[in-house]
CSV table of C-alpha atoms in Angstrom, one decimal:
chain,number,residue,atom,x,y,z
A,1,UNK,CA,-21.1,84.4,53.7
A,2,UNK,CA,-22.6,83.5,57.0
A,3,UNK,CA,-21.7,80.5,59.2
A,4,UNK,CA,-24.9,78.6,58.5
A,5,UNK,CA,-26.4,77.6,55.2
A,6,UNK,CA,-29.5,79.5,54.2
A,7,UNK,CA,-32.4,78.5,52.0
A,8,UNK,CA,-31.5,81.3,49.6
A,9,UNK,CA,-28.2,79.5,48.8
A,10,UNK,CA,-30.2,76.7,47.1
A,11,UNK,CA,-32.5,79.1,45.2
A,12,UNK,CA,-30.6,79.2,42.0
A,13,UNK,CA,-30.1,82.9,42.3
A,14,UNK,CA,-27.1,85.1,43.3
A,15,UNK,CA,-26.7,83.4,46.7
A,16,UNK,CA,-26.5,80.0,44.9
A,17,UNK,CA,-23.9,81.3,42.5
A,18,UNK,CA,-21.8,82.7,45.3
A,19,UNK,CA,-22.0,79.4,47.1
A,20,UNK,CA,-20.9,77.5,44.0
A,21,UNK,CA,-18.0,79.9,43.3
A,22,UNK,CA,-16.9,80.2,46.9
A,23,UNK,CA,-17.1,76.6,47.9
A,24,UNK,CA,-17.6,74.1,45.1
A,25,UNK,CA,-15.5,75.7,42.4
A,26,UNK,CA,-12.7,76.4,44.9
A,27,UNK,CA,-12.3,72.7,45.7
A,28,UNK,CA,-13.8,70.9,42.7
A,29,UNK,CA,-13.2,73.3,39.8
A,30,UNK,CA,-11.8,72.3,36.4
A,31,UNK,CA,-12.2,73.6,32.9
A,32,UNK,CA,-15.3,71.4,32.2
A,33,UNK,CA,-17.2,72.2,35.4
A,34,UNK,CA,-16.5,75.9,35.3
A,35,UNK,CA,-18.1,76.3,31.9
A,36,UNK,CA,-21.4,76.2,33.8
A,37,UNK,CA,-23.4,74.9,30.9
A,38,UNK,CA,-26.5,72.8,31.6
A,39,UNK,CA,-24.5,69.6,30.9
A,40,UNK,CA,-20.8,68.6,30.7
A,41,UNK,CA,-19.2,68.0,27.3
A,42,UNK,CA,-16.9,65.0,27.6
A,43,UNK,CA,-15.2,62.8,25.1
A,44,UNK,CA,-14.6,59.3,26.5
A,45,UNK,CA,-13.5,56.5,24.3
A,46,UNK,CA,-14.7,52.9,23.9
A,47,UNK,CA,-17.1,51.1,26.1
A,48,UNK,CA,-18.0,53.0,29.3
A,49,UNK,CA,-18.7,51.9,32.8
A,50,UNK,CA,-21.3,54.1,34.7
A,51,UNK,CA,-22.4,53.9,38.3
A,52,UNK,CA,-24.3,56.0,40.7
A,53,UNK,CA,-24.6,56.0,44.5
A,54,UNK,CA,-26.1,58.1,47.3
A,55,UNK,CA,-24.3,58.7,50.6
A,56,UNK,CA,-26.1,59.4,53.9
A,57,UNK,CA,-23.5,58.2,56.4
A,58,UNK,CA,-24.0,59.2,60.0
A,59,UNK,CA,-21.8,60.7,61.5
A,60,UNK,CA,-20.6,62.7,58.5
A,61,UNK,CA,-17.0,62.8,59.9
A,62,UNK,CA,-15.4,59.7,61.2
A,63,UNK,CA,-11.8,58.4,61.8
A,64,UNK,CA,-10.3,57.8,58.4
A,65,UNK,CA,-12.8,59.8,56.3
A,66,UNK,CA,-16.0,61.8,55.9
A,67,UNK,CA,-19.1,61.8,53.7
A,68,UNK,CA,-17.3,63.8,51.0
A,69,UNK,CA,-14.4,61.5,50.6
A,70,UNK,CA,-16.7,58.5,50.9
A,71,UNK,CA,-18.9,59.8,48.1
A,72,UNK,CA,-15.9,60.0,45.8
A,73,UNK,CA,-14.3,56.7,46.8
A,74,UNK,CA,-17.5,54.7,46.7
A,75,UNK,CA,-18.5,55.6,43.1
A,76,UNK,CA,-14.9,55.5,41.8
A,77,UNK,CA,-14.6,52.0,43.2
A,78,UNK,CA,-17.9,50.9,41.6
A,79,UNK,CA,-16.7,52.0,38.2
A,80,UNK,CA,-13.3,50.5,38.7
A,81,UNK,CA,-14.7,47.1,39.5
A,82,UNK,CA,-15.8,46.7,35.9
A,83,UNK,CA,-12.2,46.9,34.8
A,84,UNK,CA,-12.6,50.6,33.9
A,85,UNK,CA,-10.5,53.8,34.4
A,86,UNK,CA,-12.8,56.3,36.2
A,87,UNK,CA,-12.6,59.7,34.6
A,88,UNK,CA,-15.6,61.8,35.5
A,89,UNK,CA,-18.0,62.3,38.4
A,90,UNK,CA,-21.1,64.3,38.9
A,91,UNK,CA,-22.3,65.3,42.3
A,92,UNK,CA,-25.7,66.2,43.7
A,93,UNK,CA,-26.0,67.7,47.2
A,94,UNK,CA,-29.1,67.8,49.4
A,95,UNK,CA,-28.3,70.2,52.2
A,96,UNK,CA,-30.3,71.1,55.3
A,97,UNK,CA,-31.0,74.7,56.0
A,98,UNK,CA,-28.7,75.8,58.9
A,99,UNK,CA,-25.9,73.4,58.0
A,100,UNK,CA,-22.6,74.6,59.2
A,101,UNK,CA,-20.7,76.4,56.4
A,102,UNK,CA,-17.3,75.4,57.8
A,103,UNK,CA,-18.3,71.7,57.7
A,104,UNK,CA,-19.6,72.1,54.2
A,105,UNK,CA,-16.3,73.6,53.0
A,106,UNK,CA,-14.4,70.8,54.9
A,107,UNK,CA,-16.4,68.2,53.1
A,108,UNK,CA,-16.1,69.7,49.7
A,109,UNK,CA,-12.3,70.1,50.2
A,110,UNK,CA,-12.1,66.5,51.1
A,111,UNK,CA,-14.0,65.5,48.0
A,112,UNK,CA,-11.6,67.6,45.9
A,113,UNK,CA,-8.6,65.9,47.5
A,114,UNK,CA,-10.1,62.4,47.0
A,115,UNK,CA,-10.9,63.2,43.4
A,116,UNK,CA,-7.4,64.4,42.6
A,117,UNK,CA,-5.9,61.3,44.2
A,118,UNK,CA,-8.2,59.1,42.2
A,119,UNK,CA,-7.5,61.1,38.9
A,120,UNK,CA,-11.1,61.9,38.3
A,121,UNK,CA,-12.8,65.3,37.5
A,122,UNK,CA,-16.1,66.5,38.9
A,123,UNK,CA,-17.7,67.8,35.7
A,124,UNK,CA,-21.3,68.5,36.8
A,125,UNK,CA,-23.2,69.1,40.0
A,126,UNK,CA,-26.4,70.3,41.6
A,127,UNK,CA,-27.2,71.8,45.0
A,128,UNK,CA,-30.5,71.8,46.8
A,129,UNK,CA,-31.1,73.4,50.2
A,130,UNK,CA,-34.2,72.0,52.0
A,131,UNK,CA,-35.9,73.5,55.2
A,132,UNK,CA,-34.7,72.4,58.6
A,133,UNK,CA,-35.8,68.9,59.4
A,134,UNK,CA,-36.4,67.9,55.8
A,135,UNK,CA,-33.0,66.2,55.6
A,136,UNK,CA,-30.2,65.3,58.1
A,137,UNK,CA,-27.4,67.8,57.5
A,138,UNK,CA,-26.1,66.6,54.1
A,139,UNK,CA,-26.8,63.9,51.6
A,140,UNK,CA,-24.5,63.5,48.5
A,141,UNK,CA,-25.2,61.6,45.3
A,142,UNK,CA,-22.3,60.9,42.9
A,143,UNK,CA,-22.4,59.3,39.4
A,144,UNK,CA,-19.2,58.1,37.9
A,145,UNK,CA,-18.1,57.5,34.3
A,146,UNK,CA,-15.1,55.5,33.2
A,147,UNK,CA,-13.5,53.9,30.2
A,148,UNK,CA,-13.4,50.1,30.3
A,149,UNK,CA,-9.8,49.1,29.7
A,150,UNK,CA,-10.1,45.4,30.4
A,151,UNK,CA,-10.4,43.2,27.2
A,152,UNK,CA,-13.2,41.4,28.9
A,153,UNK,CA,-14.8,43.3,31.7
A,154,UNK,CA,-14.8,41.5,35.1
A,155,UNK,CA,-18.3,40.6,36.2
A,156,UNK,CA,-20.1,38.8,39.0
A,157,UNK,CA,-21.3,36.4,36.3
A,158,UNK,CA,-17.8,35.2,35.4
A,159,UNK,CA,-16.7,33.1,38.4
A,160,UNK,CA,-15.7,29.6,37.4
A,161,UNK,CA,-15.0,26.4,39.3
A,162,UNK,CA,-11.3,26.2,40.1
A,163,UNK,CA,-11.0,30.0,40.5
A,164,UNK,CA,-9.3,31.4,43.6
A,165,UNK,CA,-11.0,34.0,45.8
A,166,UNK,CA,-8.7,36.8,47.0
A,167,UNK,CA,-9.4,39.7,49.4
A,168,UNK,CA,-7.1,42.7,49.4
A,169,UNK,CA,-7.0,43.2,53.2
A,170,UNK,CA,-8.7,43.2,56.6
A,171,UNK,CA,-12.5,43.3,56.8
A,172,UNK,CA,-15.0,45.3,58.8
A,173,UNK,CA,-12.9,48.3,59.5
A,174,UNK,CA,-15.3,50.9,58.0
A,175,UNK,CA,-18.5,49.4,59.5
A,176,UNK,CA,-17.1,49.2,63.1
A,177,UNK,CA,-15.5,52.6,62.9
A,178,UNK,CA,-18.7,54.4,61.8
A,179,UNK,CA,-20.8,52.5,64.4
A,180,UNK,CA,-18.4,53.1,67.3
A,181,UNK,CA,-18.0,56.8,66.4
A,182,UNK,CA,-21.8,57.1,66.2
A,183,UNK,CA,-22.4,55.5,69.5
A,184,UNK,CA,-19.4,57.1,71.3
A,185,UNK,CA,-17.7,53.8,71.9
A,186,UNK,CA,-13.9,53.3,72.2
A,187,UNK,CA,-11.7,50.3,72.2
A,188,UNK,CA,-8.3,49.5,73.6
A,189,UNK,CA,-6.7,50.1,70.1
A,190,UNK,CA,-8.0,52.8,67.7
A,191,UNK,CA,-10.1,51.6,64.7
A,192,UNK,CA,-10.2,53.6,61.5
A,193,UNK,CA,-12.2,53.4,58.3
A,194,UNK,CA,-10.5,51.9,55.2
A,195,UNK,CA,-12.2,54.5,53.0
A,196,UNK,CA,-10.1,54.7,49.8
A,197,UNK,CA,-10.2,54.8,46.0
A,198,UNK,CA,-9.1,51.4,44.6
A,199,UNK,CA,-8.9,52.3,40.9
A,200,UNK,CA,-5.1,52.5,40.7
A,201,UNK,CA,-4.9,49.0,42.2
A,202,UNK,CA,-7.5,47.5,40.0
A,203,UNK,CA,-5.8,48.9,36.9
A,204,UNK,CA,-2.6,47.2,38.0
A,205,UNK,CA,-4.5,43.9,38.3
A,206,UNK,CA,-6.1,44.3,34.9
A,207,UNK,CA,-2.9,45.2,33.2
A,208,UNK,CA,-0.7,42.7,35.0
A,209,UNK,CA,-2.8,39.6,34.8
A,210,UNK,CA,-4.0,37.6,31.7
A,211,UNK,CA,-7.4,37.1,33.2
A,212,UNK,CA,-9.5,38.5,36.0
A,213,UNK,CA,-13.0,37.1,36.2
A,214,UNK,CA,-14.6,39.1,39.0
A,215,UNK,CA,-13.7,42.3,40.9
A,216,UNK,CA,-16.1,43.5,43.6
A,217,UNK,CA,-15.9,45.9,46.6
A,218,UNK,CA,-17.7,44.4,49.6
A,219,UNK,CA,-19.5,47.5,50.9
A,220,UNK,CA,-22.9,47.2,52.5
A,221,UNK,CA,-23.6,43.6,53.6
A,222,UNK,CA,-19.8,43.0,53.8
A,223,UNK,CA,-17.9,40.0,52.4
A,224,UNK,CA,-20.6,37.5,53.1
A,225,UNK,CA,-23.3,39.3,51.1
A,226,UNK,CA,-21.0,40.1,48.2
A,227,UNK,CA,-19.6,36.6,47.9
A,228,UNK,CA,-23.2,35.3,47.9
A,229,UNK,CA,-24.1,37.7,45.1
A,230,UNK,CA,-21.1,36.3,43.0
A,231,UNK,CA,-22.1,32.7,43.7
A,232,UNK,CA,-25.7,33.4,42.6
A,233,UNK,CA,-24.8,35.5,39.6
A,234,UNK,CA,-22.3,32.8,38.3
A,235,UNK,CA,-24.3,29.8,39.4
A,236,UNK,CA,-21.3,28.3,41.3
A,237,UNK,CA,-20.5,27.3,44.8
A,238,UNK,CA,-17.9,29.2,46.8
A,239,UNK,CA,-15.9,27.6,49.7
A,240,UNK,CA,-14.3,30.0,52.2
A,241,UNK,CA,-11.7,29.3,54.8
A,242,UNK,CA,-12.5,31.3,58.0
A,243,UNK,CA,-9.0,31.2,59.3
A,244,UNK,CA,-7.7,32.8,56.1
A,245,UNK,CA,-10.0,35.8,56.2
A,246,UNK,CA,-8.1,38.8,57.6
A,247,UNK,CA,-9.8,40.6,60.4
A,248,UNK,CA,-7.9,43.0,62.7
A,249,UNK,CA,-7.8,42.0,66.4
A,250,UNK,CA,-9.5,45.3,67.4
A,251,UNK,CA,-12.3,44.7,64.9
A,252,UNK,CA,-12.7,41.1,66.0
A,253,UNK,CA,-12.9,42.1,69.6
A,254,UNK,CA,-15.2,45.0,69.0
A,255,UNK,CA,-17.5,42.8,67.0
A,256,UNK,CA,-17.5,40.2,69.8
A,257,UNK,CA,-18.5,42.9,72.3
A,258,UNK,CA,-21.3,44.3,70.1
A,259,UNK,CA,-22.5,40.9,68.9
A,260,UNK,CA,-21.6,41.7,65.2
A,261,UNK,CA,-20.1,39.5,62.6
A,262,UNK,CA,-17.2,41.2,60.8
A,263,UNK,CA,-18.0,39.2,57.6
A,264,UNK,CA,-21.2,41.3,57.3
A,265,UNK,CA,-19.7,44.7,58.1
A,266,UNK,CA,-19.2,47.3,55.4
A,267,UNK,CA,-15.9,48.0,53.8
A,268,UNK,CA,-15.0,51.0,51.7
A,269,UNK,CA,-11.4,50.2,50.6
A,270,UNK,CA,-11.2,46.5,49.9
A,271,UNK,CA,-11.4,44.3,46.7
A,272,UNK,CA,-12.7,40.8,46.2
A,273,UNK,CA,-10.8,39.4,43.2
A,274,UNK,CA,-11.8,36.0,41.6
A,275,UNK,CA,-9.5,34.6,39.0
A,276,UNK,CA,-8.0,31.4,37.7
A,277,UNK,CA,-6.0,29.8,40.5
A,278,UNK,CA,-2.9,29.6,38.3
A,279,UNK,CA,-2.8,33.4,38.4
A,280,UNK,CA,-3.4,33.8,42.2
A,281,UNK,CA,0.2,34.1,43.2
A,282,UNK,CA,0.9,36.9,40.7
A,283,UNK,CA,-2.3,38.7,41.8
A,284,UNK,CA,-1.1,38.5,45.4
A,285,UNK,CA,2.3,39.9,44.4
A,286,UNK,CA,0.6,42.8,42.6
A,287,UNK,CA,-1.7,43.6,45.5
A,288,UNK,CA,0.9,43.4,48.2
A,289,UNK,CA,3.1,45.9,46.4
A,290,UNK,CA,0.4,48.5,46.7
A,291,UNK,CA,-0.4,50.0,50.2
A,292,UNK,CA,-4.1,49.3,49.7
A,293,UNK,CA,-3.4,45.6,49.1
A,294,UNK,CA,-0.5,44.8,51.4
A,295,UNK,CA,-2.6,42.3,53.5
A,296,UNK,CA,-4.1,40.5,50.5
A,297,UNK,CA,-4.8,36.8,51.0
A,298,UNK,CA,-6.4,33.9,49.2
A,299,UNK,CA,-9.5,33.1,51.3
A,300,UNK,CA,-11.3,30.4,49.3
A,301,UNK,CA,-12.1,28.6,46.0
A,302,UNK,CA,-15.0,28.5,43.5
A,303,UNK,CA,-16.5,25.0,43.3
A,304,UNK,CA,-19.0,23.0,41.4
A,305,UNK,CA,-20.7,21.9,44.6
A,306,UNK,CA,-23.6,23.8,46.2
A,307,UNK,CA,-24.3,26.2,43.3
A,308,UNK,CA,-25.5,29.6,44.4
A,309,UNK,CA,-24.3,29.0,48.0
A,310,UNK,CA,-21.3,29.9,50.1
A,311,UNK,CA,-19.9,27.4,52.6
A,312,UNK,CA,-17.5,28.6,55.3
A,313,UNK,CA,-15.1,26.1,56.8
A,314,UNK,CA,-14.7,27.3,60.4
A,315,UNK,CA,-11.6,27.5,62.5
A,316,UNK,CA,-12.7,24.3,64.3
A,317,UNK,CA,-13.0,22.3,61.0
A,318,UNK,CA,-16.7,22.4,60.7
A,319,UNK,CA,-18.8,23.8,57.9
A,320,UNK,CA,-21.7,26.2,57.8
A,321,UNK,CA,-23.7,28.0,55.1
A,322,UNK,CA,-22.8,31.7,55.0
A,323,UNK,CA,-26.0,33.5,53.9
A,324,UNK,CA,-26.6,37.0,52.7
A,325,UNK,CA,-27.2,39.8,55.3
A,326,UNK,CA,-30.9,39.7,56.4
A,327,UNK,CA,-32.4,43.1,57.3
A,328,UNK,CA,-30.4,46.3,58.1
A,329,UNK,CA,-27.5,45.4,60.4
A,330,UNK,CA,-26.2,49.0,60.5
A,331,UNK,CA,-28.2,51.8,58.9
A,332,UNK,CA,-26.6,54.8,57.3
A,333,UNK,CA,-23.1,53.2,57.1
A,334,UNK,CA,-22.3,54.8,53.7
């Protein structure tokens, strides 16, 4: 195998088979995938959660992760937010001719590690190699399937007045990391993506609490956009306390320099949890026992006022409407 990807390796012929065996099976292989049938035979039980996402992040390697790990974490998290146990993934690769083979193997190995940590199997996949210039290095699509274990699946439509709004940790880490790495920027303290699979933590919440109304991961558009989506889906108002929202000092200062709002930056390892306020203390205890939720905080309440809108009480005691992200603040962030 050469050092650069060739068009032949996406032809479906012998070169493709060697690529699959030498790279993809080595890191993602399992008894279902290695049958090499046209489809995977799986036997999930009960209601299923299914989600798909495509990943085009630039740069493909960044502090705290890479496009491969991100492609696993992102789809695992989308499935988990429905109160499901993610079980299977499919992966589709669009690869540019000439892509570095060592980088490809590094990315696939990272996907394999992320999948094992999340407890999911990659059961089907596809690889296409396109001519130089027809794609930018590598794009990955992943589809996830999971069994819903929650008695009533959490949903953005289920927020109710009186609910508490909890976030599992600091915001904006991923977005600022990718942007600064892309632009070659550095700050006084290092910044690193929060890229992680959250399914083990969400299962603890589902099993440990009598009721969870909403679980969402605030990815593109950040906290502000995701909270607005919940308010509109449920037809409720949401009041947030700016001083309660965790943002690391390095992220806050970096955003100030670049003119960005951390509430709109993407996160790849955080949960928004909305549930009856009487269960909030227990939810915080569960989250803080897990490394991915150690900085969890209550950041606001669901209200009857201002249905469909989010009101932020600022650190100075004023109030302002917190709208959805308009336009594309940071392209190719995931």
